[in-house]
JSON list of C-alpha atoms and ligand atoms in Angstrom, two decimals:
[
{"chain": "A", "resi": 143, "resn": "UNK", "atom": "CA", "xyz": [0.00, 0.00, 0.00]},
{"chain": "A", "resi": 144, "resn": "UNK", "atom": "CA", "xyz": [1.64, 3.64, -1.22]},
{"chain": "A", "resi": 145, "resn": "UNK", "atom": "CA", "xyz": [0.57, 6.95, 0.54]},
{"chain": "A", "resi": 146, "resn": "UNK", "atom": "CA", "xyz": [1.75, 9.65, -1.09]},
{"chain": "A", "resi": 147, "resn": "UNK", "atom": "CA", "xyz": [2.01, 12.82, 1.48]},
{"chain": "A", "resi": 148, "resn": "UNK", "atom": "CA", "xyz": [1.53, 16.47, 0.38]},
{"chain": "A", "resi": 149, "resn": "UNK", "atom": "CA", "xyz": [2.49, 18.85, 3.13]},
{"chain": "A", "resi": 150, "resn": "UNK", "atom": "CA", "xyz": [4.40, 21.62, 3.18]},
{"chain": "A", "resi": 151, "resn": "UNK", "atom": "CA", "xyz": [5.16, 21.95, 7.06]},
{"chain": "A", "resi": 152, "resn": "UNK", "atom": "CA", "xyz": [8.77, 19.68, 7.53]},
{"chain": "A", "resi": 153, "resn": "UNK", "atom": "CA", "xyz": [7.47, 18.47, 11.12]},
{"chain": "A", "resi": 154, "resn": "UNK", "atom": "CA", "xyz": [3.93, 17.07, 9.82]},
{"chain": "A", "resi": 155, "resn": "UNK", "atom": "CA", "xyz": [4.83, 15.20, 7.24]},
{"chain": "A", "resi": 156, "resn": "UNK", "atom": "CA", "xyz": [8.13, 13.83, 8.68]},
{"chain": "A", "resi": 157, "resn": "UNK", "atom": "CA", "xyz": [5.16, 12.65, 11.46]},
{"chain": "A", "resi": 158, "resn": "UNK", "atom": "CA", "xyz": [2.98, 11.24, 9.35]},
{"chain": "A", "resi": 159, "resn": "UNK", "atom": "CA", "xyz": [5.72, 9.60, 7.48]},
{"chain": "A", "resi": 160, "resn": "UNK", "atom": "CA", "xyz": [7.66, 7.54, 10.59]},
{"chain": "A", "resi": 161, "resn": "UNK", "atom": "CA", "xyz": [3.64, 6.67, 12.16]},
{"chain": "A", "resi": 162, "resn": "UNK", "atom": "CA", "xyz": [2.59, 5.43, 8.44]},
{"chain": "A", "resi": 163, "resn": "UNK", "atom": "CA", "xyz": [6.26, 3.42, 7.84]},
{"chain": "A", "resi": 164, "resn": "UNK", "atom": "CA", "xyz": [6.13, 1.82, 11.29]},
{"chain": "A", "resi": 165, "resn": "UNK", "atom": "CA", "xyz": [2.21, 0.39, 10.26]},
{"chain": "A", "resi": 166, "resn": "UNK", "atom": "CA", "xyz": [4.08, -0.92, 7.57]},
{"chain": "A", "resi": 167, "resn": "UNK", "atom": "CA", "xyz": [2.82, 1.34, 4.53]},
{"chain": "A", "resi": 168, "resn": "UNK", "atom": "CA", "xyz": [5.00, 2.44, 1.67]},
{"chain": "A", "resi": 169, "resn": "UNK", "atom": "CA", "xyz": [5.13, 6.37, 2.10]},
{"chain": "A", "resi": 170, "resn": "UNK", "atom": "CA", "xyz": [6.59, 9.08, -0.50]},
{"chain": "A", "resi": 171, "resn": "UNK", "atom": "CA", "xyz": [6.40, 13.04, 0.93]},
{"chain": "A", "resi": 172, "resn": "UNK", "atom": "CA", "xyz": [6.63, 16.00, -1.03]},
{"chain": "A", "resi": 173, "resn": "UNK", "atom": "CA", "xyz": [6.57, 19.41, 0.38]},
{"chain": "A", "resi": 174, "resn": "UNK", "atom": "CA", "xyz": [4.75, 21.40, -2.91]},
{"chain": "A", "resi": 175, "resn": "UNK", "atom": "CA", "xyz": [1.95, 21.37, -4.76]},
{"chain": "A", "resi": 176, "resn": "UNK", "atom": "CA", "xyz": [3.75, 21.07, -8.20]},
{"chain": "A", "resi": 177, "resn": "UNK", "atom": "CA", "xyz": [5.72, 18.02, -6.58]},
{"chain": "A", "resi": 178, "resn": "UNK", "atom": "CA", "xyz": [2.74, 16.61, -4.94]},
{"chain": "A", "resi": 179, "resn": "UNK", "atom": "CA", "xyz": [1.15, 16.64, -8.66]},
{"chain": "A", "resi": 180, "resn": "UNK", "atom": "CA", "xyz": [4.06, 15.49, -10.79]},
{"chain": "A", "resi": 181, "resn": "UNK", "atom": "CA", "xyz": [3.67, 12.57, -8.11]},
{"chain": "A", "resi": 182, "resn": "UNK", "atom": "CA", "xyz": [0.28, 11.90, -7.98]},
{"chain": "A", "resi": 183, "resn": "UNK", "atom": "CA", "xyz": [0.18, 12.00, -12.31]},
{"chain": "A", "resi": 184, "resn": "UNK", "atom": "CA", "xyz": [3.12, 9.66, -12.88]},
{"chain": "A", "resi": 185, "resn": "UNK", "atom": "CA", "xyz": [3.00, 7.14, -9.97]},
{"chain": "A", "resi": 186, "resn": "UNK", "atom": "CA", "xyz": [0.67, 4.55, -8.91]},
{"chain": "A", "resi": 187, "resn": "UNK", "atom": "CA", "xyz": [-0.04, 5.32, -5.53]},
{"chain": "A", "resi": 188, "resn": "UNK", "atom": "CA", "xyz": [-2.97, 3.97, -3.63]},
{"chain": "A", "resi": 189, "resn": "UNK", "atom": "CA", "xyz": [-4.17, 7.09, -1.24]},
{"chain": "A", "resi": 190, "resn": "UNK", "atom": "CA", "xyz": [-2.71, 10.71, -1.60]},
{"chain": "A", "resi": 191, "resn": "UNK", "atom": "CA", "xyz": [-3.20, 12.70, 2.22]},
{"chain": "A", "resi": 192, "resn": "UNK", "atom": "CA", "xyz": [-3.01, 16.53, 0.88]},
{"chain": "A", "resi": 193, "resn": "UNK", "atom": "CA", "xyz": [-2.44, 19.40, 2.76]},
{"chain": "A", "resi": 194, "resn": "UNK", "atom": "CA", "xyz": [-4.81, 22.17, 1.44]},
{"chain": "A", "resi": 195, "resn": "UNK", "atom": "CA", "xyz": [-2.69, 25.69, 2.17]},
{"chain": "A", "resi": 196, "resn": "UNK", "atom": "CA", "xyz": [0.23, 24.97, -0.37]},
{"chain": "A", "resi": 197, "resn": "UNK", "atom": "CA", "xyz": [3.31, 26.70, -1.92]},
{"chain": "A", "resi": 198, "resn": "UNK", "atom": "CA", "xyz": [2.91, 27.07, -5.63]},
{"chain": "A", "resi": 199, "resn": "UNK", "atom": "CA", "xyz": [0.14, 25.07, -6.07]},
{"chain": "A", "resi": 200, "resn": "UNK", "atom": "CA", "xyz": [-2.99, 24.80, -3.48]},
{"chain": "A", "resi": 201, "resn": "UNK", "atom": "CA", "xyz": [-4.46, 21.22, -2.75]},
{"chain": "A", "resi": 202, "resn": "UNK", "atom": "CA", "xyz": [-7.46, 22.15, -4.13]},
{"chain": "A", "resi": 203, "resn": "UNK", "atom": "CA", "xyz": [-5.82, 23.34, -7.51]},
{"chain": "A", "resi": 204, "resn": "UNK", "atom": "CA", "xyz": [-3.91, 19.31, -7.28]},
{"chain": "A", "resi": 205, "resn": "UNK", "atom": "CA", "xyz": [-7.62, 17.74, -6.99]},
{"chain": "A", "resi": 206, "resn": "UNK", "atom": "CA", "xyz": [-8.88, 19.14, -9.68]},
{"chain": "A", "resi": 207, "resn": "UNK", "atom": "CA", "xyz": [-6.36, 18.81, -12.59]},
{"chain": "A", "resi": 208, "resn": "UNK", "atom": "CA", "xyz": [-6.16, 15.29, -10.89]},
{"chain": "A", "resi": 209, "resn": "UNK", "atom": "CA", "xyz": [-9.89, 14.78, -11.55]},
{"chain": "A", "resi": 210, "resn": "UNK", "atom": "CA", "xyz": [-9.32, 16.15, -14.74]},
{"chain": "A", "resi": 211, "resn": "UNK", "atom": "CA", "xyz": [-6.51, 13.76, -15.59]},
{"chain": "A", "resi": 212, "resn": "UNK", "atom": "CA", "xyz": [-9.11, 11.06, -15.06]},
{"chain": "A", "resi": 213, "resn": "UNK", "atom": "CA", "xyz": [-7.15, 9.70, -12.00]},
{"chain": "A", "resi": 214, "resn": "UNK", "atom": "CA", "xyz": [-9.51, 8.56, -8.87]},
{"chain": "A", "resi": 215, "resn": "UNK", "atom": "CA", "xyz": [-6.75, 8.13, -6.40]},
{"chain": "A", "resi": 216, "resn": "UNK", "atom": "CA", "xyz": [-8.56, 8.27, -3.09]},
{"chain": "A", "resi": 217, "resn": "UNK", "atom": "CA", "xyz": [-7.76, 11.91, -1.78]},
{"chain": "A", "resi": 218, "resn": "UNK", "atom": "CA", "xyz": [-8.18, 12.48, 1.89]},
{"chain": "A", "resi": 219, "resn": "UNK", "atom": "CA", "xyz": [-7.53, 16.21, 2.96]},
{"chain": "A", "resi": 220, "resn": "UNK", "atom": "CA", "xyz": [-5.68, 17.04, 5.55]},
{"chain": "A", "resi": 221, "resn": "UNK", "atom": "CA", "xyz": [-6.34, 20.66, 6.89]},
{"chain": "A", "resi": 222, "resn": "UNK", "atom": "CA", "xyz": [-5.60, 23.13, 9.63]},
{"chain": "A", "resi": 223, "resn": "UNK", "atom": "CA", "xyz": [-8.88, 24.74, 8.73]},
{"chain": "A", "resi": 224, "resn": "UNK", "atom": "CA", "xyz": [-12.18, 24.06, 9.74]},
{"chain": "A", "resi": 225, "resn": "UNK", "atom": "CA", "xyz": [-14.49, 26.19, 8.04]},
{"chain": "A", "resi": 226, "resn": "UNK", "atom": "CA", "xyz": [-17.79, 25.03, 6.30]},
{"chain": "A", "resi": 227, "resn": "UNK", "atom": "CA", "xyz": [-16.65, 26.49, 2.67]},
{"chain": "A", "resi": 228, "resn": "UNK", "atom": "CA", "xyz": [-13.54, 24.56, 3.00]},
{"chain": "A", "resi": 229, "resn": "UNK", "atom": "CA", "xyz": [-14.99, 21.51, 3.36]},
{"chain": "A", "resi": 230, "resn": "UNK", "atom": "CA", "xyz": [-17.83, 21.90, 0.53]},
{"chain": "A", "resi": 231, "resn": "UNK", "atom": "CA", "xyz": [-14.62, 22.85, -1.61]},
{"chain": "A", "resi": 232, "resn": "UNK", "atom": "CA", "xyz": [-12.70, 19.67, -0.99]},
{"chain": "A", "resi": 233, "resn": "UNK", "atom": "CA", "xyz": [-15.20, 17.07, -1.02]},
{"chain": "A", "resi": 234, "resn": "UNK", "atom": "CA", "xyz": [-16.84, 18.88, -4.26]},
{"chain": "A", "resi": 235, "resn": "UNK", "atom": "CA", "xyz": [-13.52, 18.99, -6.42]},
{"chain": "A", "resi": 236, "resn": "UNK", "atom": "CA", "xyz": [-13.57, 15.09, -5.52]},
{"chain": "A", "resi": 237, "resn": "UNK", "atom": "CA", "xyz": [-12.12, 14.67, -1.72]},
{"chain": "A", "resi": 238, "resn": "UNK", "atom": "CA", "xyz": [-12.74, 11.61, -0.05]},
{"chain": "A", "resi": 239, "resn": "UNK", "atom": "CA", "xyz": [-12.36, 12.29, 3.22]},
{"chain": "A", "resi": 240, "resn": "UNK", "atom": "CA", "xyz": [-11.37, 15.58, 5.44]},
{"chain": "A", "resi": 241, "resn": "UNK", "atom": "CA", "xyz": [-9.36, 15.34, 8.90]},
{"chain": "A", "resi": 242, "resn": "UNK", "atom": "CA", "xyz": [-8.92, 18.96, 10.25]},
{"chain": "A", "resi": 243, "resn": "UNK", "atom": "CA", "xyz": [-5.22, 19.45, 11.58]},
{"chain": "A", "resi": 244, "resn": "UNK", "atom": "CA", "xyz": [-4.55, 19.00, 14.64]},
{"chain": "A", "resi": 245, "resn": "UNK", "atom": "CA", "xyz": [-5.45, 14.86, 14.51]},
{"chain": "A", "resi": 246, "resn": "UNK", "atom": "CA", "xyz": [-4.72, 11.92, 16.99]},
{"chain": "A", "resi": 247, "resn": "UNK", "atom": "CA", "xyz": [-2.56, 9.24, 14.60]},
{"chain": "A", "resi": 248, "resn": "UNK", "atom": "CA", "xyz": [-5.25, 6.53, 15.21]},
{"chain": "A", "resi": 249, "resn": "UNK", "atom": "CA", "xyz": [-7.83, 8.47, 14.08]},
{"chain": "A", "resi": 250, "resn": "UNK", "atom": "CA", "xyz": [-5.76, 9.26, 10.27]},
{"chain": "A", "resi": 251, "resn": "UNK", "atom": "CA", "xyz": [-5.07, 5.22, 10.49]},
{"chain": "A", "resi": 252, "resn": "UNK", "atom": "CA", "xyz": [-9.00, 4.72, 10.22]},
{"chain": "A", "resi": 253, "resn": "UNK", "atom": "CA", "xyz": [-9.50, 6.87, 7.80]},
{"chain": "A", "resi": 254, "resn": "UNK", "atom": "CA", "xyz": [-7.10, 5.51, 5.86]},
{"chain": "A", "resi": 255, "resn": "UNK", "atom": "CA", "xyz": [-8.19, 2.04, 6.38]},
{"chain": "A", "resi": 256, "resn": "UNK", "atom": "CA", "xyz": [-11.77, 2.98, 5.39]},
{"chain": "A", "resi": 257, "resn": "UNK", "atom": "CA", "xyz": [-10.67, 4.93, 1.97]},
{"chain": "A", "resi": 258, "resn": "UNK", "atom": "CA", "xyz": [-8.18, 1.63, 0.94]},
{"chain": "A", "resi": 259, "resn": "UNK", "atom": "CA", "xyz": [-11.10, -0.75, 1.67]},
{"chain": "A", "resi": 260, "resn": "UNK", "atom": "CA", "xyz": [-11.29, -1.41, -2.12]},
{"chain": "A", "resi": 261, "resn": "UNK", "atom": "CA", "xyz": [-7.40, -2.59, -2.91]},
{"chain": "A", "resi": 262, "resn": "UNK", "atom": "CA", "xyz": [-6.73, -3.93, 0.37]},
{"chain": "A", "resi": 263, "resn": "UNK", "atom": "CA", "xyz": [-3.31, -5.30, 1.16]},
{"chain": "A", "resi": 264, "resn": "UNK", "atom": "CA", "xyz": [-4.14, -8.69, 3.53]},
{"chain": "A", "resi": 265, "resn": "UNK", "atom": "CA", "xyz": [-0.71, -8.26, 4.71]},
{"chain": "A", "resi": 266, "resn": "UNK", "atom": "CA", "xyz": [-0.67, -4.89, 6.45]},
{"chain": "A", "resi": 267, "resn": "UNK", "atom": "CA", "xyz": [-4.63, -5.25, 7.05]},
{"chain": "A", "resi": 268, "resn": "UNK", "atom": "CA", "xyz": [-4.95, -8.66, 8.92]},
{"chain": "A", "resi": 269, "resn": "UNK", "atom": "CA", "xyz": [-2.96, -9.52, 11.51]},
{"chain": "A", "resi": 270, "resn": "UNK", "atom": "CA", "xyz": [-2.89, -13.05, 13.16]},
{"chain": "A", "resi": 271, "resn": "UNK", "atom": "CA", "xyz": [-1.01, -15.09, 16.23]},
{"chain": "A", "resi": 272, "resn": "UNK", "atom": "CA", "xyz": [-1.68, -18.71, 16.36]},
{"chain": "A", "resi": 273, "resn": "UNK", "atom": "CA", "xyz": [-5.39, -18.85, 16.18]},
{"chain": "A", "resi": 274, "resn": "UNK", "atom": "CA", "xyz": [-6.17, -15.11, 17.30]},
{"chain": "A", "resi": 275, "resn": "UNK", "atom": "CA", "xyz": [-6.84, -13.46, 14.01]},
{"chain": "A", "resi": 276, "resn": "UNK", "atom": "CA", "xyz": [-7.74, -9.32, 13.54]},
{"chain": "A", "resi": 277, "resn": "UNK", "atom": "CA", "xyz": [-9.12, -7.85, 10.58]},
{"chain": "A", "resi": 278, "resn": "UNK", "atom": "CA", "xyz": [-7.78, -4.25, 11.05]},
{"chain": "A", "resi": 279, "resn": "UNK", "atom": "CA", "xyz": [-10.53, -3.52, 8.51]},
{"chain": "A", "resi": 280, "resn": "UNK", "atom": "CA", "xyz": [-13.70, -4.50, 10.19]},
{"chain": "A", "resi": 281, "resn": "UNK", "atom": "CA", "xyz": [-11.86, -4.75, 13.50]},
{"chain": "A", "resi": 282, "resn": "UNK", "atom": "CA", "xyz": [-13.36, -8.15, 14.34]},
{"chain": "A", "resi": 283, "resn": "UNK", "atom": "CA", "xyz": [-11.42, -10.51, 16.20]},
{"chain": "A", "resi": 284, "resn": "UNK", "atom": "CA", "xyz": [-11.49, -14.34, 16.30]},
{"chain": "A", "resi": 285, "resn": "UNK", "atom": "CA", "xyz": [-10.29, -16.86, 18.18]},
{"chain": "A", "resi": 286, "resn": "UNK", "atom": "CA", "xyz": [-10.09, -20.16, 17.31]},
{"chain": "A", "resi": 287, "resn": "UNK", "atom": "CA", "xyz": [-13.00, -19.34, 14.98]},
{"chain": "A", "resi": 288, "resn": "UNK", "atom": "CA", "xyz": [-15.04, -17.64, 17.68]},
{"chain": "A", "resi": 289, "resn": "UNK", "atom": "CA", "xyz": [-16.01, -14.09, 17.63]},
{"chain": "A", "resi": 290, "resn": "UNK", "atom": "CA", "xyz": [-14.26, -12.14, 20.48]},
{"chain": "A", "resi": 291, "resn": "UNK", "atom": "CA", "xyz": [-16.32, -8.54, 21.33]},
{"chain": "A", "resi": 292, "resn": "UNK", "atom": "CA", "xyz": [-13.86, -6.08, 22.30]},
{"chain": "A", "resi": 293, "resn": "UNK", "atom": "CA", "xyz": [-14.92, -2.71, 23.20]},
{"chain": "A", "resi": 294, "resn": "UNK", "atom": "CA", "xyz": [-13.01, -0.22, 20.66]},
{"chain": "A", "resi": 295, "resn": "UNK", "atom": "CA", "xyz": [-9.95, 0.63, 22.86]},
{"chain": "A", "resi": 296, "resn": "UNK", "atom": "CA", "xyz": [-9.37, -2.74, 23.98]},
{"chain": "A", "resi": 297, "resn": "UNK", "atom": "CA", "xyz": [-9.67, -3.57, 19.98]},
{"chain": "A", "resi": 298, "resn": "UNK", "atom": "CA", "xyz": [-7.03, -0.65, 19.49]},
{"chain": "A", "resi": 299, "resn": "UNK", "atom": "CA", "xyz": [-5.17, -2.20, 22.48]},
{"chain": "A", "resi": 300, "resn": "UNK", "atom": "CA", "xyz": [-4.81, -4.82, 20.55]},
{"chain": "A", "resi": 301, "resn": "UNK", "atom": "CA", "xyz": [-4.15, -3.87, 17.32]},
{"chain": "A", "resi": 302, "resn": "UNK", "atom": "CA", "xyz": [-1.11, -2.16, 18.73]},
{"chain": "A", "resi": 303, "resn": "UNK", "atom": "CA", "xyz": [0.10, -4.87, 20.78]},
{"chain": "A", "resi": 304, "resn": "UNK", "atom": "CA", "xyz": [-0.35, -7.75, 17.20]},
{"chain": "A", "resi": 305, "resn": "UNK", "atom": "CA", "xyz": [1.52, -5.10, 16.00]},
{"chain": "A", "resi": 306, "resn": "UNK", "atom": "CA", "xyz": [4.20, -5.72, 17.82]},
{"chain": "A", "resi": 307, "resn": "UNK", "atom": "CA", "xyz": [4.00, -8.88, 18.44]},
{"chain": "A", "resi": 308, "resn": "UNK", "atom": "CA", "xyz": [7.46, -10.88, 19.36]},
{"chain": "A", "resi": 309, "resn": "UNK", "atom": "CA", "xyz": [8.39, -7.68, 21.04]},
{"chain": "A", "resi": 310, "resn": "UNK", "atom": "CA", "xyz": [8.00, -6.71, 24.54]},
{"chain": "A", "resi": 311, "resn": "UNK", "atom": "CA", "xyz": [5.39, -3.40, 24.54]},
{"chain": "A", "resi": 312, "resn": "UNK", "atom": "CA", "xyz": [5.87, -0.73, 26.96]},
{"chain": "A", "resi": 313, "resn": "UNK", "atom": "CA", "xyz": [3.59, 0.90, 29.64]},
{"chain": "A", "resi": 314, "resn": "UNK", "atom": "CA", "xyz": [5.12, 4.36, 27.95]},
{"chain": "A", "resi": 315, "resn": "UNK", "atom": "CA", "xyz": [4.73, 2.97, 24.39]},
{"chain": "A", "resi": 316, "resn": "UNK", "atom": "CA", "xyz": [1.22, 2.56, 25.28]},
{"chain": "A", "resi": 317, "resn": "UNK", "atom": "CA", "xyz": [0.55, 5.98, 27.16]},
{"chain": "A", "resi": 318, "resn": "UNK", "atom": "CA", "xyz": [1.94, 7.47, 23.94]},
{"chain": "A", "resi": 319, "resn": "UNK", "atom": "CA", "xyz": [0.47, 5.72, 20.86]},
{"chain": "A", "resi": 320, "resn": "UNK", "atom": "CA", "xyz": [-2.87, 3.94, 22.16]},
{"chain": "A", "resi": 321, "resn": "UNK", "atom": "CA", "xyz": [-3.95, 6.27, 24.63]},
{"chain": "A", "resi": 322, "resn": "UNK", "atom": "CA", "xyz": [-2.14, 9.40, 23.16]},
{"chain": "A", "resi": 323, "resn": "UNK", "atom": "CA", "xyz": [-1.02, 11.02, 26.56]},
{"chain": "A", "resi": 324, "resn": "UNK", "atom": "CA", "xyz": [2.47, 12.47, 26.78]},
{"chain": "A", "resi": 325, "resn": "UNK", "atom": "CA", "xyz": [2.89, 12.71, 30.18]},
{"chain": "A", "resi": 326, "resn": "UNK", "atom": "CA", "xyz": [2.91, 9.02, 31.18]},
{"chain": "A", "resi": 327, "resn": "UNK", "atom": "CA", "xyz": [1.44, 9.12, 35.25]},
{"chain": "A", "resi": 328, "resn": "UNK", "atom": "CA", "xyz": [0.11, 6.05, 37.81]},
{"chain": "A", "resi": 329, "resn": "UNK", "atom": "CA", "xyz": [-3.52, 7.09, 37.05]},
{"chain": "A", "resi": 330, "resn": "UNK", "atom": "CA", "xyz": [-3.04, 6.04, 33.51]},
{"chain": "A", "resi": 331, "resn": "UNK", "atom": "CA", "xyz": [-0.89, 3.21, 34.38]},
{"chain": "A", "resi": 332, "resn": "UNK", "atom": "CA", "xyz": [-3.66, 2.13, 36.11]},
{"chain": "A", "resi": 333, "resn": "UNK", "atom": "CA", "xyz": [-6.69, 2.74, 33.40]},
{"chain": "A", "resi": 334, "resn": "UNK", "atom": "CA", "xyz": [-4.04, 0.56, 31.41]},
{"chain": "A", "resi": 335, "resn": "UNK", "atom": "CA", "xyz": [-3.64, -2.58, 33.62]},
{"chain": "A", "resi": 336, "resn": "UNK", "atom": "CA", "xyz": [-7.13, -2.52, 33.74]},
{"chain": "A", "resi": 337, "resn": "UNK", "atom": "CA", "xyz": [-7.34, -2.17, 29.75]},
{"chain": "A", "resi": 338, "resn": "UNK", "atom": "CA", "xyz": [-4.96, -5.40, 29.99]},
{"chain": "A", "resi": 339, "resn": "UNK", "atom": "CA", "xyz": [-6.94, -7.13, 32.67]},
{"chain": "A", "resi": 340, "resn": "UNK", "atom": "CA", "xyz": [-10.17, -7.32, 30.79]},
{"chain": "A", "resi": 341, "resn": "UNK", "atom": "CA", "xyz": [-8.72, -8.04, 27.35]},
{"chain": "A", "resi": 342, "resn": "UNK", "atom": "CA", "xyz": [-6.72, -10.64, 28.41]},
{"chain": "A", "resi": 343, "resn": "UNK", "atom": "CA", "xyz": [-9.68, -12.14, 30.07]},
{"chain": "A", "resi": 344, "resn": "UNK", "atom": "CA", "xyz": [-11.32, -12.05, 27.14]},
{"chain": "A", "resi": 345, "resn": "UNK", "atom": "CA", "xyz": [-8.88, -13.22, 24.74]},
{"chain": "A", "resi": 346, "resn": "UNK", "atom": "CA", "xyz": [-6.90, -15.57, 26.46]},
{"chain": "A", "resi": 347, "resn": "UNK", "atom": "CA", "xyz": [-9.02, -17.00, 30.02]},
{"chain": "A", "resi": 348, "resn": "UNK", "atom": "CA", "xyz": [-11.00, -19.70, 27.86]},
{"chain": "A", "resi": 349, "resn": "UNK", "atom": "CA", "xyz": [-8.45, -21.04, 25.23]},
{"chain": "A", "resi": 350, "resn": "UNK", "atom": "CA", "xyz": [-5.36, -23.77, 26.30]},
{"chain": "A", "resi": 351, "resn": "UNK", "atom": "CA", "xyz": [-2.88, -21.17, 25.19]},
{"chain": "A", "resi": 352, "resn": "UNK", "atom": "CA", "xyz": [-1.88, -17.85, 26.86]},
{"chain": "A", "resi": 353, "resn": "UNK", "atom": "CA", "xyz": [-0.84, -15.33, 23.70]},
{"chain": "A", "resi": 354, "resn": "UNK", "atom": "CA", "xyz": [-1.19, -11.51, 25.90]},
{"chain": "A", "resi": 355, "resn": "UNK", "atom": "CA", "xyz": [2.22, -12.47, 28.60]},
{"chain": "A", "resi": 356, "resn": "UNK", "atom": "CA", "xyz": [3.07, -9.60, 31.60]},
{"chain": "A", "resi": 357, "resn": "UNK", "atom": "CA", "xyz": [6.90, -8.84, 31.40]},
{"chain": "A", "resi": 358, "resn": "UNK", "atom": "CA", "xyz": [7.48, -7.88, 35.17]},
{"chain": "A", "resi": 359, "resn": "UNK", "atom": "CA", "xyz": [9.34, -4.29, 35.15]},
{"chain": "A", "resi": 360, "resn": "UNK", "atom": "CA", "xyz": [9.13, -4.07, 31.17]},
{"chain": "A", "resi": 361, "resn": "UNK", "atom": "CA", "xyz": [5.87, -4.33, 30.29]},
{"chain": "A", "resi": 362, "resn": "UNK", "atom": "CA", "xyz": [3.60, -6.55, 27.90]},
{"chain": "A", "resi": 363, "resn": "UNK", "atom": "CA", "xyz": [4.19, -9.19, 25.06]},
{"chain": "A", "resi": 364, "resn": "UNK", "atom": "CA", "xyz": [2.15, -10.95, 22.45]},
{"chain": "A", "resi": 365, "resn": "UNK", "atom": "CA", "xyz": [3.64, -14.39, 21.68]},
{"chain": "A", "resi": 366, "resn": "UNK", "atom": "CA", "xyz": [3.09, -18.08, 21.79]},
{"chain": "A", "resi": 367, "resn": "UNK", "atom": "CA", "xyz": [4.44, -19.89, 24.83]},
{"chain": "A", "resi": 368, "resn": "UNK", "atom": "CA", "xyz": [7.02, -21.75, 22.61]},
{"chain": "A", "resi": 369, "resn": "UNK", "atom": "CA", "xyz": [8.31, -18.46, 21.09]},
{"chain": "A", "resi": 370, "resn": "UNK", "atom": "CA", "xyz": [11.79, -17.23, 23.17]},
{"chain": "B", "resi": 1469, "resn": "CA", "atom": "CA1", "xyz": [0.32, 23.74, 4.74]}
]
């Protein structure tokens, strides 16, 4: 899957670019409007996030001649602005989708998810341990053929945790990217154990095999028991 990023602020993109990589999309950025068209014409990419206020060229001027090119890349706008025109603009010169700037990173992975529905890569978009299978798409889970009901952040619990599973998950890591707090503190530590508590109850108490382990002093780790 290949997100093309058009943003013009160095920070953003750079940000959107290491969150997208590390979900394991292929990302290109470009930091103009001319670039982000010359990129969007000549390469196959599967999902172009544009940044409206643009050197040179504005995102909405991109949309268009891209719509005029025939090309029906899905466009989601991304957008410091929140004003009623700019909206009607966007989604009538063939926008997608519109996030308004400043967004939490989960939030931008949904949308994403839901505009890539149509050329899905099974790869990045289902993610399975032994028989405990997600599909980030739907965000069902299964176990052993059963339907698991999570609520949605023990589901984005989750996600992150497959994510990285094999590798030991930290109570920071967590605080940061699933809960988006900077400031990890022992309130939060505790909403999280409790977070763990009931999802580990519910995908692990009934089933011969434990797969969600507690790494005393480090943290958390999906695995099977025969993994190191
Ligand atoms: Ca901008």
């Amino acid at each position: 899957m290949h997100i093309l990023v058009v943003e013009d602020e160095p920070k953003v993109a750079q940000a959107i670019k290491n969150g997208l990589l590390s979900e394991g999309y292929r990302v290109t950025t470009v930091h103009t409007g001319e670039e982000g068209f010359f990129q969007a014409a000549s390469q196959k990419v599967d999902l172009i996030l544009l940044d409206l206020m643009l050197p040179g060229k504005s995102g909405i001027e991109i949309l268009n001649a891209l719509r005029e090119l025939g090309k029906d890349t899905p466009v989601l706008i991304l957008t410091a602005k929140d004003t009623i025109e700019d909206r009607v603009l966007g989604l009538d010169s063939g926008a997608d989708d519109y996030l308004v700037k400043p967004f939490a990173f989960p939030e931008l992975l949904a949308r994403i998810r839901a505009l890539t529905r149509r050329g899905r890569s099974d790869q990045v978009l289902k993610l399975k341990l032994a028989d405990l299978e997600l599909d980030c798409i739907t965000r069902k889970v299964k176990r052993n053929g059963y339907d698991i009901p999570l609520t949605s952040k023990e589901y984005e619990l989750l996600e992150y945790l497959m994510r990285h599973q094999g590798h030991a998950v930290s109570r920071e890591m967590l605080a940061h990217d699933v809960w988006q707090v900077k400031d990890r503190a022992t309130p939060l530590d505790n909403v999280i154990d409790v977070h763990i508590n009931r999802l580990r109850s519910k995908i692990d108490t009934n089933f011969d095999q434990p797969l969600l382990h507690t790494i005393r002093g480090i943290g958390f780790i999906m695995k099977t028991e025969d993994e190191p």
